[in-house]
Amino acid sequence: MKPAAFDYQRIASADEACAVLAQMGEDARILAGGQSLMAVLNMRLAQPQRLLDISRCAPLQQLRVAQGTLQIGAAVTQATLEWRPGLAQELPLLQLAFPHISHFQVRNRGTVAGSIAHADPSAELPLCLLALQGEVLLKSARASRRVAAEDFFTGMLQTTRRADELVEAVSFPLARPGQGFGFEEFSVRHGDFAVCAVAAVADGQQLRVAVGGVADRPVARNFPLLHGDALADALNDFAWQLQARDEPQASAALRRQLVRQLGRRVAVQALADRSRRLTHPSAGTPA
Ligand SMILES: Cc1cc2nc3c(=O)[nH]c(=O)nc-3n(C[C@H](O)[C@H](O)[C@H](O)COP(=O)(O)OP(=O)(O)OC[C@H]3O[C@@H](n4cnc5c(N)ncnc54)[C@H](O)[C@@H]3O)c2cc1C
């Protein structure tokens, strides 16, 4: 199928995008990498009057380290971040997650912020943003605001972004000394969306486990540093709390089992990574 006719506008600044969004609301849609939006348009699941192409907007292509975070502009592609020198030290969790995001052709066009704005419950970048307790920076013609990842994702492809708001950037907290990271995913074929993906962040006090692909949005829980049967019991409770989706290609029971299995593996990985990074502080996390 082909999309319904639309107007196309190339955007030169965040203010320009916000001015159009203020006027047109949901009749205008941001086009970032187009890797999800074009499929939606081709299937005529959305029929916006105008597309606002931010992909060549220089001010939105910036990456900035500020106050212990890496701030990623809305037009930064996934590949740009994936190949950023020092990513293994700055954001080891993303280094672990990137190889699971589709194939490099998709990552070359797809943006980091676009994946987060799209809010697919199986997508890896929303999951990592939630695991790391990052933020989404939203801008409209009226105001700017920051929303914690915990409050941003509200359901299947649903977020708290308002129709007149642009995701101007997303902000990932940089890895701190004493943290360790783990990431595991199960998908039918390599590069497919995850049936279940699990990310873990361990520090001296707690283990944070985030699960994608199971519920209608990524979900995270903080646990004390548990091991053995205590960890297995905690992950089992978490799996049951998730209201797992039941679909022909993956049952709710399979998804719960993956939470238990992958959860245990990422917990072990994150704790081992923490010990390794304490011994070798400048080392990255091995993929
Ligand atoms: C074959 C294939 C396989 C894929 N597999 C995976 C996978 O395994 N894991 C995964 O995570 N993703 C996967 N994807 C999706 C991919 O990562 C997309 O790039 C990503 O989801 C959307 O990013 P984008 O920049 O292409 O956004 P677009 O497609 O341009 O936009 C997506 C949606 O977000 C909105 N939007 C985008 N940017 C903004 C913004 N700055 N402000 C407000 N709204 C905005 C758009 O209006 C649109 O509604 C796959 C895609 C394809 C084509």
XYZ file of C-alpha atoms and ligand atoms in Angstrom, residues 21 28-41 46 48 51-52 54 60 73-78 97-103 105-120 122-126 136-139 152 157 159 161-163 165-169 185 187 189-194, ligand 1:
131
model
C 2.775 21.568 15.863
C 1.266 17.215 11.578
C 3.704 14.384 12.378
C 7.435 14.484 13.018
C 9.424 12.428 10.500
C 12.748 11.442 12.100
C 14.281 8.281 10.553
C 10.959 7.135 9.109
C 11.713 3.513 10.056
C 8.462 3.130 11.977
C 6.423 6.060 10.665
C 6.614 5.078 6.985
C 5.144 1.636 7.727
C 2.339 3.305 9.712
C 1.647 5.685 6.802
C -2.253 7.428 10.329
C -1.377 13.291 8.753
C 5.227 15.586 7.710
C 7.893 17.662 9.462
C 13.787 16.867 11.286
C 18.835 18.572 16.769
C 19.247 15.486 20.167
C 16.124 14.352 18.326
C 17.889 13.897 14.962
C 20.815 11.779 16.248
C 20.671 8.381 14.578
C 21.031 5.139 16.461
C 21.630 -3.408 23.634
C 22.473 -1.927 20.199
C 23.307 -5.219 18.409
C 19.762 -6.414 19.217
C 18.074 -3.446 17.491
C 17.120 -4.715 14.065
C 19.987 -4.509 11.506
C 20.545 -0.457 7.832
C 17.664 0.401 10.192
C 20.000 1.846 12.829
C 21.617 4.038 10.139
C 18.317 5.864 9.573
C 16.392 5.345 12.823
C 16.913 7.899 15.572
C 17.326 7.331 19.298
C 14.595 9.846 20.167
C 12.287 8.496 17.429
C 12.380 5.041 18.976
C 11.523 6.535 22.372
C 8.749 8.751 20.930
C 7.301 5.740 19.077
C 7.205 3.715 22.359
C 7.037 0.196 20.986
C 9.438 -4.406 22.584
C 11.951 -1.710 21.582
C 15.347 -1.736 23.253
C 16.010 2.012 23.628
C 12.863 2.831 25.665
C 12.657 12.880 27.847
C 12.989 16.589 27.044
C 9.778 17.914 25.502
C 9.376 21.305 23.861
C 6.705 8.864 29.861
C 2.746 3.130 21.388
C 3.300 8.320 25.842
C 3.827 13.617 24.862
C 1.140 16.109 23.886
C 0.183 16.667 20.239
C 5.179 18.800 21.672
C 8.434 17.818 20.024
C 10.763 15.343 21.730
C 13.691 17.729 21.553
C 16.200 15.351 23.165
C 16.957 -10.645 24.744
C 13.544 -12.853 19.622
C 15.199 -14.284 14.565
C 18.169 -12.024 15.199
C 17.103 -8.421 14.575
C 13.390 -9.066 15.106
C 11.570 -7.156 17.809
C 12.053 -8.817 21.201
C 12.653 -3.905 9.561
C 12.660 -3.131 10.857
C 13.003 -3.780 12.025
C 13.024 -3.084 13.237
N 13.417 -3.759 14.364
C 13.520 -3.064 15.529
C 13.985 -3.704 16.717
O 14.321 -4.893 16.738
N 14.050 -2.956 17.855
C 13.685 -1.639 17.877
O 13.762 -1.011 18.919
N 13.261 -1.010 16.774
C 13.166 -1.687 15.602
N 12.724 -1.031 14.488
C 12.285 0.379 14.619
C 13.462 1.336 14.512
O 14.317 1.272 15.638
C 12.950 2.767 14.344
O 13.996 3.487 13.830
C 12.436 3.481 15.565
O 11.431 2.782 16.232
C 11.799 4.823 15.184
O 12.783 5.734 14.946
P 12.717 6.680 13.682
O 13.749 7.714 13.891
O 12.799 5.884 12.433
O 11.268 7.364 13.867
P 10.115 7.610 12.825
O 9.727 6.348 12.162
O 10.443 8.763 11.952
O 8.964 8.077 13.852
C 8.318 7.159 14.692
C 7.176 7.859 15.455
O 7.710 8.738 16.436
C 7.356 10.092 16.147
N 8.551 10.905 16.389
C 9.804 10.629 15.934
N 10.660 11.552 16.408
C 9.935 12.404 17.155
C 10.264 13.567 17.895
N 11.524 14.017 17.973
N 9.278 14.209 18.549
C 7.998 13.749 18.489
N 7.629 12.662 17.801
C 8.590 11.998 17.142
C 6.904 10.116 14.692
O 6.000 11.154 14.406
C 6.294 8.734 14.568
O 4.991 8.753 15.091
C 12.685 -1.703 13.269
C 12.328 -1.049 12.081
C 12.312 -1.739 10.883
C 11.959 -1.017 9.612
